[in-house]
Amino acid sequence: MQRIGKTRGIKGAASWCAFAAILYLLCQYLLQALASYLMGLRVEGASLANPVGYSQTAVNAIVLGIGILSLVVPAAWLLGVTRLGIADLRIARPPQWSPLFCIIAFLGLTNLGNVVGGLITRLTGSAGEATALPAGGTELALAYLTLCLLPAIGEELFFRGALQGLMRPCGSAAAIFAPALLFALLHLDLAQGITAFLGGLFLGWLAERTGSILPCMLLHLINNTIAFADIYLQLYAPGTLATAVELAILLGFPLLAGWLVWRAVTRQGFSFEAGLRPGAEIPAVFSSPAYTLAAAALAVLTLWQSFRPN
């Protein structure tokens, strides 16, 4: 992909992305604090961290609402104060694309990230809190909506839609990288962040290549659903079955994806750079002091969250 050294407007676009990312995080914290306060008014001592007196269904519904508002508020703000328009979100049916190739390549990349993240977790002893899932019923359905469907739709609208739409005039390289890095850092977890960064790069490339974020939503949903099912199996299936499925996912998808990409590149002449827009080099994103400061602050917060004593 041909690039030029600098594109006019990249400082401003990257700065708006940084402001929106911080607003997203701020909305999460404020809404969580407000929810905990209101819960405590109804039941003394109750909060999101200690939801005594509240059903799991109610808690999941509150968390789902917080997740939706945290994504809607900064996206709406960007639409109101920047040149970003609805069309820039690219919520449109894509032209012909290769779903099977993209799904396998994406899952191979994200599971490679999972392997690397898992190794870092084991070497550093920085294992985070395990995700708890209910056994079934309405609680499990709400958990699926919160952990799988909401991120697949909302995060793609925000990161690959709004943020990538802001960066797109600067060229595909910057448009793919800048939101992907923020997407990774906003997970506030080193292991998850590695997976999110690799996945975000692929989804950003796919959005640029197809001109639509709908395939990104599909791939994001498939990845989250597999992770959700894996967690469920770890909790409720026999240990040997859960371990076998997890190993098959972690090793099988990267190996299959590697073979598939190698075959497409060497045998069919496939190029990942074809169809991408020329523009600024990736380092030009850091010409924005706001973006650099936000990324650095989020990186420090991620390391603190990942390695703080339990």
PDB file of C-alpha atoms in Angstrom, residues 20-292:
ATOM      1  CA  ALA A  20     -14.020   9.879  22.480  1.00  0.00           C
ATOM      2  CA  ALA A  21     -12.113   6.943  23.992  1.00  0.00           C
ATOM      3  CA  ILE A  22     -11.664   8.778  27.300  1.00  0.00           C
ATOM      4  CA  LEU A  23     -15.334   9.818  27.246  1.00  0.00           C
ATOM      5  CA  TYR A  24     -16.285   6.173  26.732  1.00  0.00           C
ATOM      6  CA  LEU A  25     -14.261   5.121  29.771  1.00  0.00           C
ATOM      7  CA  LEU A  26     -15.561   8.053  31.819  1.00  0.00           C
ATOM      8  CA  CYS A  27     -19.162   7.168  30.956  1.00  0.00           C
ATOM      9  CA  GLN A  28     -18.562   3.606  32.114  1.00  0.00           C
ATOM     10  CA  TYR A  29     -17.175   4.697  35.483  1.00  0.00           C
ATOM     11  CA  LEU A  30     -19.828   7.374  36.085  1.00  0.00           C
ATOM     12  CA  LEU A  31     -22.709   5.099  35.120  1.00  0.00           C
ATOM     13  CA  GLN A  32     -21.345   2.295  37.297  1.00  0.00           C
ATOM     14  CA  ALA A  33     -21.038   4.705  40.230  1.00  0.00           C
ATOM     15  CA  LEU A  34     -24.566   6.032  39.634  1.00  0.00           C
ATOM     16  CA  ALA A  35     -25.989   2.514  39.397  1.00  0.00           C
ATOM     17  CA  SER A  36     -24.249   1.489  42.619  1.00  0.00           C
ATOM     18  CA  TYR A  37     -25.570   4.617  44.367  1.00  0.00           C
ATOM     19  CA  LEU A  38     -29.152   3.974  43.250  1.00  0.00           C
ATOM     20  CA  MET A  39     -28.896   0.309  44.198  1.00  0.00           C
ATOM     21  CA  GLY A  40     -27.690   1.343  47.645  1.00  0.00           C
ATOM     22  CA  LEU A  41     -30.671   3.666  48.086  1.00  0.00           C
ATOM     23  CA  ARG A  42     -33.041   0.763  47.493  1.00  0.00           C
ATOM     24  CA  VAL A  43     -31.107  -1.872  49.459  1.00  0.00           C
ATOM     25  CA  GLU A  44     -28.665  -0.681  52.093  1.00  0.00           C
ATOM     26  CA  GLY A  45     -25.102  -1.744  51.322  1.00  0.00           C
ATOM     27  CA  ALA A  46     -25.925  -2.913  47.790  1.00  0.00           C
ATOM     28  CA  SER A  47     -23.764  -1.989  44.784  1.00  0.00           C
ATOM     29  CA  LEU A  48     -22.718  -3.460  41.463  1.00  0.00           C
ATOM     30  CA  ALA A  49     -19.730  -5.062  43.185  1.00  0.00           C
ATOM     31  CA  ASN A  50     -21.940  -6.386  46.000  1.00  0.00           C
ATOM     32  CA  PRO A  51     -25.479  -6.727  44.585  1.00  0.00           C
ATOM     33  CA  VAL A  52     -27.081  -7.995  47.774  1.00  0.00           C
ATOM     34  CA  GLY A  53     -30.864  -8.005  47.500  1.00  0.00           C
ATOM     35  CA  TYR A  54     -30.822  -7.985  43.682  1.00  0.00           C
ATOM     36  CA  SER A  55     -31.363 -10.905  41.343  1.00  0.00           C
ATOM     37  CA  GLN A  56     -28.713 -11.838  38.811  1.00  0.00           C
ATOM     38  CA  THR A  57     -31.198 -10.922  36.064  1.00  0.00           C
ATOM     39  CA  ALA A  58     -31.526  -7.385  37.431  1.00  0.00           C
ATOM     40  CA  VAL A  59     -27.756  -6.985  37.746  1.00  0.00           C
ATOM     41  CA  ASN A  60     -27.179  -8.233  34.192  1.00  0.00           C
ATOM     42  CA  ALA A  61     -29.840  -5.846  32.891  1.00  0.00           C
ATOM     43  CA  ILE A  62     -28.130  -2.927  34.650  1.00  0.00           C
ATOM     44  CA  VAL A  63     -24.731  -3.906  33.245  1.00  0.00           C
ATOM     45  CA  LEU A  64     -26.247  -4.223  29.770  1.00  0.00           C
ATOM     46  CA  GLY A  65     -27.746  -0.743  30.037  1.00  0.00           C
ATOM     47  CA  ILE A  66     -24.432   0.728  31.176  1.00  0.00           C
ATOM     48  CA  GLY A  67     -22.656  -0.926  28.251  1.00  0.00           C
ATOM     49  CA  ILE A  68     -25.136   0.472  25.733  1.00  0.00           C
ATOM     50  CA  LEU A  69     -25.052   4.031  27.100  1.00  0.00           C
ATOM     51  CA  SER A  70     -21.246   4.010  27.377  1.00  0.00           C
ATOM     52  CA  LEU A  71     -21.006   3.386  23.637  1.00  0.00           C
ATOM     53  CA  VAL A  72     -23.948   5.510  22.492  1.00  0.00           C
ATOM     54  CA  VAL A  73     -22.939   8.704  24.331  1.00  0.00           C
ATOM     55  CA  PRO A  74     -19.423   9.162  22.839  1.00  0.00           C
ATOM     56  CA  ALA A  75     -20.577   8.041  19.384  1.00  0.00           C
ATOM     57  CA  ALA A  76     -23.460  10.543  19.431  1.00  0.00           C
ATOM     58  CA  TRP A  77     -21.076  13.217  20.700  1.00  0.00           C
ATOM     59  CA  LEU A  78     -18.707  12.609  17.777  1.00  0.00           C
ATOM     60  CA  LEU A  79     -21.583  12.808  15.308  1.00  0.00           C
ATOM     61  CA  GLY A  80     -22.585  16.143  16.832  1.00  0.00           C
ATOM     62  CA  VAL A  81     -19.233  17.920  17.151  1.00  0.00           C
ATOM     63  CA  THR A  82     -17.089  16.573  14.281  1.00  0.00           C
ATOM     64  CA  ARG A  83     -17.369  16.162  10.538  1.00  0.00           C
ATOM     65  CA  LEU A  84     -18.361  12.527  11.092  1.00  0.00           C
ATOM     66  CA  GLY A  85     -21.640  11.597   9.420  1.00  0.00           C
ATOM     67  CA  ILE A  86     -23.880   8.552   9.501  1.00  0.00           C
ATOM     68  CA  ALA A  87     -22.556   7.480   6.096  1.00  0.00           C
ATOM     69  CA  ASP A  88     -19.013   7.407   7.520  1.00  0.00           C
ATOM     70  CA  LEU A  89     -20.059   4.600   9.872  1.00  0.00           C
ATOM     71  CA  ARG A  90     -20.458   2.348   6.815  1.00  0.00           C
ATOM     72  CA  ILE A  91     -23.535   0.522   8.020  1.00  0.00           C
ATOM     73  CA  ALA A  92     -24.188  -0.918   4.597  1.00  0.00           C
ATOM     74  CA  ARG A  93     -24.391  -4.277   2.946  1.00  0.00           C
ATOM     75  CA  PRO A  94     -20.893  -5.198   1.789  1.00  0.00           C
ATOM     76  CA  PRO A  95     -20.098  -6.193  -1.761  1.00  0.00           C
ATOM     77  CA  GLN A  96     -18.870  -9.709  -2.350  1.00  0.00           C
ATOM     78  CA  TRP A  97     -16.429 -10.893   0.292  1.00  0.00           C
ATOM     79  CA  SER A  98     -15.061 -14.227   1.495  1.00  0.00           C
ATOM     80  CA  PRO A  99     -16.793 -15.055   4.793  1.00  0.00           C
ATOM     81  CA  LEU A 100     -15.135 -18.435   5.343  1.00  0.00           C
ATOM     82  CA  PHE A 101     -11.625 -17.120   4.702  1.00  0.00           C
ATOM     83  CA  CYS A 102     -12.186 -14.053   6.889  1.00  0.00           C
ATOM     84  CA  ILE A 103     -13.769 -16.004   9.750  1.00  0.00           C
ATOM     85  CA  ILE A 104     -10.944 -18.552   9.903  1.00  0.00           C
ATOM     86  CA  ALA A 105      -8.213 -15.921   9.502  1.00  0.00           C
ATOM     87  CA  PHE A 106      -9.791 -13.738  12.198  1.00  0.00           C
ATOM     88  CA  LEU A 107     -10.269 -16.605  14.657  1.00  0.00           C
ATOM     89  CA  GLY A 108      -6.722 -17.766  13.979  1.00  0.00           C
ATOM     90  CA  LEU A 109      -5.384 -14.302  14.798  1.00  0.00           C
ATOM     91  CA  THR A 110      -7.481 -13.816  17.937  1.00  0.00           C
ATOM     92  CA  ASN A 111      -6.647 -17.262  19.280  1.00  0.00           C
ATOM     93  CA  LEU A 112      -2.972 -16.642  18.603  1.00  0.00           C
ATOM     94  CA  GLY A 113      -3.446 -13.567  20.783  1.00  0.00           C
ATOM     95  CA  ASN A 114      -5.142 -15.739  23.399  1.00  0.00           C
ATOM     96  CA  VAL A 115      -2.164 -18.087  23.440  1.00  0.00           C
ATOM     97  CA  VAL A 116       0.313 -15.216  23.832  1.00  0.00           C
ATOM     98  CA  GLY A 117      -1.858 -13.575  26.478  1.00  0.00           C
ATOM     99  CA  GLY A 118      -2.211 -16.850  28.342  1.00  0.00           C
ATOM    100  CA  LEU A 119       1.566 -17.354  28.357  1.00  0.00           C
ATOM    101  CA  ILE A 120       2.104 -13.840  29.703  1.00  0.00           C
ATOM    102  CA  THR A 121      -0.509 -14.463  32.394  1.00  0.00           C
ATOM    103  CA  ARG A 122       1.168 -17.682  33.481  1.00  0.00           C
ATOM    104  CA  LEU A 123       4.696 -16.229  33.429  1.00  0.00           C
ATOM    105  CA  THR A 124       3.727 -13.147  35.413  1.00  0.00           C
ATOM    106  CA  GLY A 125       1.116 -14.715  37.667  1.00  0.00           C
ATOM    107  CA  SER A 126      -1.286 -11.917  36.789  1.00  0.00           C
ATOM    108  CA  ALA A 127      -4.455 -13.956  36.259  1.00  0.00           C
ATOM    109  CA  GLY A 128      -7.541 -11.755  36.268  1.00  0.00           C
ATOM    110  CA  GLU A 129     -10.929 -12.522  37.709  1.00  0.00           C
ATOM    111  CA  ALA A 130     -12.726 -15.463  36.138  1.00  0.00           C
ATOM    112  CA  THR A 131     -15.993 -14.727  34.383  1.00  0.00           C
ATOM    113  CA  ALA A 132     -18.974 -16.309  36.136  1.00  0.00           C
ATOM    114  CA  LEU A 133     -21.896 -17.472  34.016  1.00  0.00           C
ATOM    115  CA  PRO A 134     -25.297 -18.683  35.230  1.00  0.00           C
ATOM    116  CA  ALA A 135     -26.290 -22.219  34.345  1.00  0.00           C
ATOM    117  CA  GLY A 136     -29.244 -21.213  32.181  1.00  0.00           C
ATOM    118  CA  GLY A 137     -32.507 -19.323  31.907  1.00  0.00           C
ATOM    119  CA  THR A 138     -33.018 -15.584  31.558  1.00  0.00           C
ATOM    120  CA  GLU A 139     -29.782 -14.882  33.427  1.00  0.00           C
ATOM    121  CA  LEU A 140     -27.723 -16.773  30.839  1.00  0.00           C
ATOM    122  CA  ALA A 141     -29.529 -15.049  27.962  1.00  0.00           C
ATOM    123  CA  LEU A 142     -28.833 -11.617  29.448  1.00  0.00           C
ATOM    124  CA  ALA A 143     -25.206 -12.588  30.032  1.00  0.00           C
ATOM    125  CA  TYR A 144     -24.948 -13.544  26.351  1.00  0.00           C
ATOM    126  CA  LEU A 145     -26.441 -10.213  25.283  1.00  0.00           C
ATOM    127  CA  THR A 146     -24.014  -8.336  27.536  1.00  0.00           C
ATOM    128  CA  LEU A 147     -20.851 -10.278  26.741  1.00  0.00           C
ATOM    129  CA  CYS A 148     -21.413 -11.228  23.095  1.00  0.00           C
ATOM    130  CA  LEU A 149     -24.099  -9.332  21.202  1.00  0.00           C
ATOM    131  CA  LEU A 150     -23.599  -5.849  22.680  1.00  0.00           C
ATOM    132  CA  PRO A 151     -19.819  -5.758  22.041  1.00  0.00           C
ATOM    133  CA  ALA A 152     -20.246  -7.182  18.544  1.00  0.00           C
ATOM    134  CA  ILE A 153     -22.690  -4.459  17.529  1.00  0.00           C
ATOM    135  CA  GLY A 154     -21.813  -1.545  19.801  1.00  0.00           C
ATOM    136  CA  GLU A 155     -18.030  -1.775  19.756  1.00  0.00           C
ATOM    137  CA  GLU A 156     -17.921  -2.180  15.989  1.00  0.00           C
ATOM    138  CA  LEU A 157     -20.178   0.851  15.531  1.00  0.00           C
ATOM    139  CA  PHE A 158     -17.935   2.867  17.831  1.00  0.00           C
ATOM    140  CA  PHE A 159     -14.420   1.696  16.917  1.00  0.00           C
ATOM    141  CA  ARG A 160     -14.638   0.489  13.306  1.00  0.00           C
ATOM    142  CA  GLY A 161     -17.547   2.820  12.519  1.00  0.00           C
ATOM    143  CA  ALA A 162     -17.105   6.165  14.296  1.00  0.00           C
ATOM    144  CA  LEU A 163     -13.376   6.218  15.124  1.00  0.00           C
ATOM    145  CA  GLN A 164     -12.260   4.585  11.904  1.00  0.00           C
ATOM    146  CA  GLY A 165     -14.617   6.878   9.992  1.00  0.00           C
ATOM    147  CA  LEU A 166     -12.882   9.887  11.534  1.00  0.00           C
ATOM    148  CA  MET A 167      -9.445   8.549  10.624  1.00  0.00           C
ATOM    149  CA  ARG A 168     -10.302   7.305   7.124  1.00  0.00           C
ATOM    150  CA  PRO A 169      -9.387  10.516   5.229  1.00  0.00           C
ATOM    151  CA  CYS A 170      -5.876  10.144   6.683  1.00  0.00           C
ATOM    152  CA  GLY A 171      -5.402   6.827   4.875  1.00  0.00           C
ATOM    153  CA  SER A 172      -6.148   3.199   5.632  1.00  0.00           C
ATOM    154  CA  ALA A 173      -3.017   2.521   7.699  1.00  0.00           C
ATOM    155  CA  ALA A 174      -3.810   5.219  10.264  1.00  0.00           C
ATOM    156  CA  ALA A 175      -7.530   4.469  10.131  1.00  0.00           C
ATOM    157  CA  ILE A 176      -6.910   0.804  10.985  1.00  0.00           C
ATOM    158  CA  PHE A 177      -4.217   1.317  13.617  1.00  0.00           C
ATOM    159  CA  ALA A 178      -5.500   4.238  15.705  1.00  0.00           C
ATOM    160  CA  PRO A 179      -8.869   2.713  16.714  1.00  0.00           C
ATOM    161  CA  ALA A 180      -7.340  -0.768  17.133  1.00  0.00           C
ATOM    162  CA  LEU A 181      -4.825   0.467  19.698  1.00  0.00           C
ATOM    163  CA  LEU A 182      -7.496   2.326  21.687  1.00  0.00           C
ATOM    164  CA  PHE A 183      -9.784  -0.707  21.420  1.00  0.00           C
ATOM    165  CA  ALA A 184      -7.058  -2.882  22.940  1.00  0.00           C
ATOM    166  CA  LEU A 185      -6.085  -0.470  25.702  1.00  0.00           C
ATOM    167  CA  LEU A 186      -9.678   0.144  26.770  1.00  0.00           C
ATOM    168  CA  HIS A 187      -9.941  -3.518  27.780  1.00  0.00           C
ATOM    169  CA  LEU A 188      -7.643  -2.547  30.688  1.00  0.00           C
ATOM    170  CA  ASP A 189      -6.204  -6.071  30.720  1.00  0.00           C
ATOM    171  CA  LEU A 190      -2.852  -6.982  29.177  1.00  0.00           C
ATOM    172  CA  ALA A 191      -3.784 -10.488  28.015  1.00  0.00           C
ATOM    173  CA  GLN A 192      -7.173  -9.435  26.620  1.00  0.00           C
ATOM    174  CA  GLY A 193      -5.588  -6.336  25.117  1.00  0.00           C
ATOM    175  CA  ILE A 194      -3.184  -8.389  22.989  1.00  0.00           C
ATOM    176  CA  THR A 195      -6.087 -10.363  21.533  1.00  0.00           C
ATOM    177  CA  ALA A 196      -8.158  -7.211  21.072  1.00  0.00           C
ATOM    178  CA  PHE A 197      -5.319  -5.423  19.262  1.00  0.00           C
ATOM    179  CA  LEU A 198      -4.708  -8.252  16.797  1.00  0.00           C
ATOM    180  CA  GLY A 199      -8.445  -8.708  16.257  1.00  0.00           C
ATOM    181  CA  GLY A 200      -8.949  -4.953  15.951  1.00  0.00           C
ATOM    182  CA  LEU A 201      -6.308  -4.717  13.222  1.00  0.00           C
ATOM    183  CA  PHE A 202      -8.016  -7.457  11.225  1.00  0.00           C
ATOM    184  CA  LEU A 203     -11.488  -5.981  11.692  1.00  0.00           C
ATOM    185  CA  GLY A 204     -10.177  -2.555  10.718  1.00  0.00           C
ATOM    186  CA  TRP A 205      -8.641  -4.042   7.577  1.00  0.00           C
ATOM    187  CA  LEU A 206     -11.904  -5.837   6.799  1.00  0.00           C
ATOM    188  CA  ALA A 207     -13.923  -2.637   7.198  1.00  0.00           C
ATOM    189  CA  GLU A 208     -11.570  -0.835   4.807  1.00  0.00           C
ATOM    190  CA  ARG A 209     -11.514  -3.711   2.328  1.00  0.00           C
ATOM    191  CA  THR A 210     -15.292  -4.292   2.193  1.00  0.00           C
ATOM    192  CA  GLY A 211     -16.510  -0.752   2.857  1.00  0.00           C
ATOM    193  CA  SER A 212     -18.849  -2.077   5.557  1.00  0.00           C
ATOM    194  CA  ILE A 213     -18.761  -2.801   9.294  1.00  0.00           C
ATOM    195  CA  LEU A 214     -21.416  -5.525   9.059  1.00  0.00           C
ATOM    196  CA  PRO A 215     -18.862  -8.310   8.383  1.00  0.00           C
ATOM    197  CA  CYS A 216     -16.890  -6.987  11.379  1.00  0.00           C
ATOM    198  CA  MET A 217     -19.962  -7.336  13.581  1.00  0.00           C
ATOM    199  CA  LEU A 218     -20.446 -10.915  12.392  1.00  0.00           C
ATOM    200  CA  LEU A 219     -16.834 -11.917  13.058  1.00  0.00           C
ATOM    201  CA  HIS A 220     -16.843 -10.173  16.438  1.00  0.00           C
ATOM    202  CA  LEU A 221     -20.042 -12.007  17.407  1.00  0.00           C
ATOM    203  CA  ILE A 222     -18.647 -15.389  16.329  1.00  0.00           C
ATOM    204  CA  ASN A 223     -15.448 -14.849  18.306  1.00  0.00           C
ATOM    205  CA  ASN A 224     -17.327 -13.736  21.433  1.00  0.00           C
ATOM    206  CA  THR A 225     -19.774 -16.630  21.155  1.00  0.00           C
ATOM    207  CA  ILE A 226     -16.922 -19.154  20.989  1.00  0.00           C
ATOM    208  CA  ALA A 227     -15.287 -17.560  24.046  1.00  0.00           C
ATOM    209  CA  PHE A 228     -18.657 -17.546  25.839  1.00  0.00           C
ATOM    210  CA  ALA A 229     -19.199 -21.224  25.062  1.00  0.00           C
ATOM    211  CA  ASP A 230     -15.673 -22.053  26.205  1.00  0.00           C
ATOM    212  CA  ILE A 231     -16.251 -20.319  29.562  1.00  0.00           C
ATOM    213  CA  TYR A 232     -19.568 -22.145  29.933  1.00  0.00           C
ATOM    214  CA  LEU A 233     -17.902 -25.494  29.274  1.00  0.00           C
ATOM    215  CA  GLN A 234     -15.156 -24.718  31.775  1.00  0.00           C
ATOM    216  CA  LEU A 235     -17.819 -24.082  34.413  1.00  0.00           C
ATOM    217  CA  TYR A 236     -20.341 -26.831  33.726  1.00  0.00           C
ATOM    218  CA  ALA A 237     -18.867 -29.514  31.420  1.00  0.00           C
ATOM    219  CA  PRO A 238     -16.581 -32.369  32.492  1.00  0.00           C
ATOM    220  CA  GLY A 239     -13.022 -31.119  32.867  1.00  0.00           C
ATOM    221  CA  THR A 240     -11.555 -33.322  30.141  1.00  0.00           C
ATOM    222  CA  LEU A 241     -14.137 -32.192  27.583  1.00  0.00           C
ATOM    223  CA  ALA A 242     -13.653 -28.512  28.405  1.00  0.00           C
ATOM    224  CA  THR A 243      -9.868 -28.812  28.184  1.00  0.00           C
ATOM    225  CA  ALA A 244     -10.011 -30.700  24.876  1.00  0.00           C
ATOM    226  CA  VAL A 245     -12.334 -28.108  23.316  1.00  0.00           C
ATOM    227  CA  GLU A 246     -10.181 -25.218  24.543  1.00  0.00           C
ATOM    228  CA  LEU A 247      -6.978 -26.773  23.177  1.00  0.00           C
ATOM    229  CA  ALA A 248      -8.663 -27.485  19.833  1.00  0.00           C
ATOM    230  CA  ILE A 249      -9.740 -23.848  19.583  1.00  0.00           C
ATOM    231  CA  LEU A 250      -6.442 -22.341  20.721  1.00  0.00           C
ATOM    232  CA  LEU A 251      -4.268 -24.521  18.487  1.00  0.00           C
ATOM    233  CA  GLY A 252      -6.581 -25.493  15.648  1.00  0.00           C
ATOM    234  CA  PHE A 253      -7.670 -22.058  14.446  1.00  0.00           C
ATOM    235  CA  PRO A 254      -4.157 -20.496  14.282  1.00  0.00           C
ATOM    236  CA  LEU A 255      -2.780 -23.508  12.400  1.00  0.00           C
ATOM    237  CA  LEU A 256      -5.714 -23.623   9.975  1.00  0.00           C
ATOM    238  CA  ALA A 257      -5.606 -19.858   9.480  1.00  0.00           C
ATOM    239  CA  GLY A 258      -1.860 -19.912   8.839  1.00  0.00           C
ATOM    240  CA  TRP A 259      -2.247 -22.579   6.176  1.00  0.00           C
ATOM    241  CA  LEU A 260      -5.211 -20.818   4.582  1.00  0.00           C
ATOM    242  CA  VAL A 261      -3.466 -17.428   4.402  1.00  0.00           C
ATOM    243  CA  TRP A 262      -0.260 -19.007   3.077  1.00  0.00           C
ATOM    244  CA  ARG A 263      -2.225 -20.789   0.368  1.00  0.00           C
ATOM    245  CA  ALA A 264      -4.156 -17.645  -0.575  1.00  0.00           C
ATOM    246  CA  VAL A 265      -0.989 -15.536  -0.816  1.00  0.00           C
ATOM    247  CA  THR A 266       1.289 -18.025  -2.554  1.00  0.00           C
ATOM    248  CA  ARG A 267      -1.174 -19.907  -4.747  1.00  0.00           C
ATOM    249  CA  GLN A 268      -3.868 -17.327  -5.510  1.00  0.00           C
ATOM    250  CA  GLY A 269      -1.899 -14.082  -5.375  1.00  0.00           C
ATOM    251  CA  PHE A 270      -3.996 -12.614  -2.566  1.00  0.00           C
ATOM    252  CA  SER A 271      -2.786  -9.246  -1.250  1.00  0.00           C
ATOM    253  CA  PHE A 272      -3.860  -7.708   2.056  1.00  0.00           C
ATOM    254  CA  GLU A 273      -2.871  -4.265   0.760  1.00  0.00           C
ATOM    255  CA  ALA A 274      -5.106  -4.339  -2.309  1.00  0.00           C
ATOM    256  CA  GLY A 275      -7.957  -1.844  -2.157  1.00  0.00           C
ATOM    257  CA  LEU A 276      -6.607   0.151   0.788  1.00  0.00           C
ATOM    258  CA  ARG A 277      -6.236   3.928   0.672  1.00  0.00           C
ATOM    259  CA  PRO A 278      -2.780   5.577   0.680  1.00  0.00           C
ATOM    260  CA  GLY A 279      -2.135   8.090   3.399  1.00  0.00           C
ATOM    261  CA  ALA A 280      -0.131   8.875   6.507  1.00  0.00           C
ATOM    262  CA  GLU A 281       2.334   6.486   8.068  1.00  0.00           C
ATOM    263  CA  ILE A 282       1.200   4.865  11.319  1.00  0.00           C
ATOM    264  CA  PRO A 283       3.672   6.842  13.519  1.00  0.00           C
ATOM    265  CA  ALA A 284       1.960  10.065  12.377  1.00  0.00           C
ATOM    266  CA  VAL A 285      -0.962   9.092  14.634  1.00  0.00           C
ATOM    267  CA  PHE A 286       1.270   9.980  17.596  1.00  0.00           C
ATOM    268  CA  SER A 287       1.789  13.488  16.244  1.00  0.00           C
ATOM    269  CA  SER A 288      -1.395  14.214  18.204  1.00  0.00           C
ATOM    270  CA  PRO A 289      -0.439  15.012  21.821  1.00  0.00           C
ATOM    271  CA  ALA A 290      -3.971  14.137  22.945  1.00  0.00           C
ATOM    272  CA  TYR A 291      -3.830  10.680  21.335  1.00  0.00           C
ATOM    273  CA  THR A 292      -0.319   9.999  22.668  1.00  0.00           C
TER     274      THR A 292
END
